Amino acid sequence: MAALIQEMQVILWKTNINEYEIADNPNLSGQDILVYMALARFVDNDTQVCYPSYSKLCEQARVTRPTLSKCLKNLEKENIITIDRTDYKVN
């Protein structure tokens, strides 16, 4: 069976951000914070990188796909995460 090729965003975790900067940021919604917390569950502590699928992030953060996209854009805009928009193979 061939591997399914699907677009996936690679999320790079910024290590210099602490939880108070997230919680006290007036530009972040509650959903943004939930998405950030979901990302935290997937991050590799050594590389500070995570590769979660959209479906897993939606499930963990309890948001819809359109809401997830908005939250990721907002977190990136606030310089909390960096997103590498590259196509990756997902098995």
XYZ file of C-alpha atoms in Angstrom:
91
model
C 0.000 0.000 0.000
C 1.429 3.389 -1.006
C 1.889 6.108 1.590
C -0.697 8.842 1.566
C 0.788 12.234 0.727
C -0.915 15.034 2.560
C 0.044 18.628 3.257
C 1.224 19.012 6.815
C 2.518 22.047 8.611
C 5.560 21.605 10.767
C 5.324 23.620 13.938
C 8.518 24.911 15.466
C 8.238 25.654 19.153
C 9.834 28.867 20.439
C 11.676 27.941 23.622
C 11.997 31.494 24.926
C 8.238 31.815 25.561
C 6.909 30.949 29.003
C 3.350 30.119 30.019
C 2.773 33.547 31.594
C 3.553 35.311 28.311
C 0.941 33.119 26.656
C -1.738 33.482 29.323
C -1.220 37.235 29.741
C -1.097 38.073 26.020
C -4.234 40.160 25.322
C -4.017 39.336 21.603
C -4.590 35.609 22.174
C -8.041 34.083 22.493
C -8.895 31.132 24.684
C -8.868 28.950 21.589
C -5.378 30.182 20.673
C -4.180 29.122 24.112
C -5.849 25.702 23.771
C -4.098 25.155 20.433
C -0.784 26.207 21.994
C -1.351 23.721 24.823
C -2.134 20.981 22.285
C 1.114 21.765 20.477
C 2.969 21.452 23.771
C 1.834 17.843 24.020
C 3.553 16.962 20.741
C 6.825 18.907 21.013
C 10.131 17.044 21.173
C 11.991 18.434 24.184
C 15.396 18.055 22.527
C 14.620 19.640 19.152
C 11.688 21.850 20.191
C 9.896 20.730 17.012
C 6.599 18.927 16.591
C 4.821 17.395 13.608
C 1.198 16.908 14.655
C -1.515 16.361 12.094
C -4.376 18.815 11.762
C -6.817 16.153 12.889
C -4.839 15.405 16.066
C -4.502 19.102 16.886
C -8.227 19.661 16.330
C -9.022 16.718 18.571
C -6.635 17.784 21.350
C -7.617 21.483 21.289
C -11.317 20.717 20.692
C -11.546 23.116 17.756
C -12.661 22.834 14.134
C -10.228 22.847 11.233
C -11.006 26.486 10.240
C -10.576 27.589 13.866
C -7.290 25.693 14.105
C -5.979 27.498 11.025
C -6.924 30.879 12.505
C -5.293 30.034 15.829
C -2.067 28.860 14.189
C -1.900 32.064 12.144
C -2.491 34.144 15.263
C 0.158 32.281 17.279
C 2.612 32.806 14.437
C 1.672 36.493 14.140
C 2.395 36.907 17.855
C 5.837 35.270 17.339
C 4.985 32.394 19.636
C 5.480 29.672 17.027
C 7.086 29.403 13.621
C 5.434 27.378 10.881
C 7.406 25.692 8.098
C 4.917 25.321 5.256
C 6.286 22.303 3.428
C 4.640 19.158 2.139
C 5.482 16.018 4.109
C 4.497 12.390 3.799
C 2.021 11.250 6.385
C 1.622 7.532 7.030
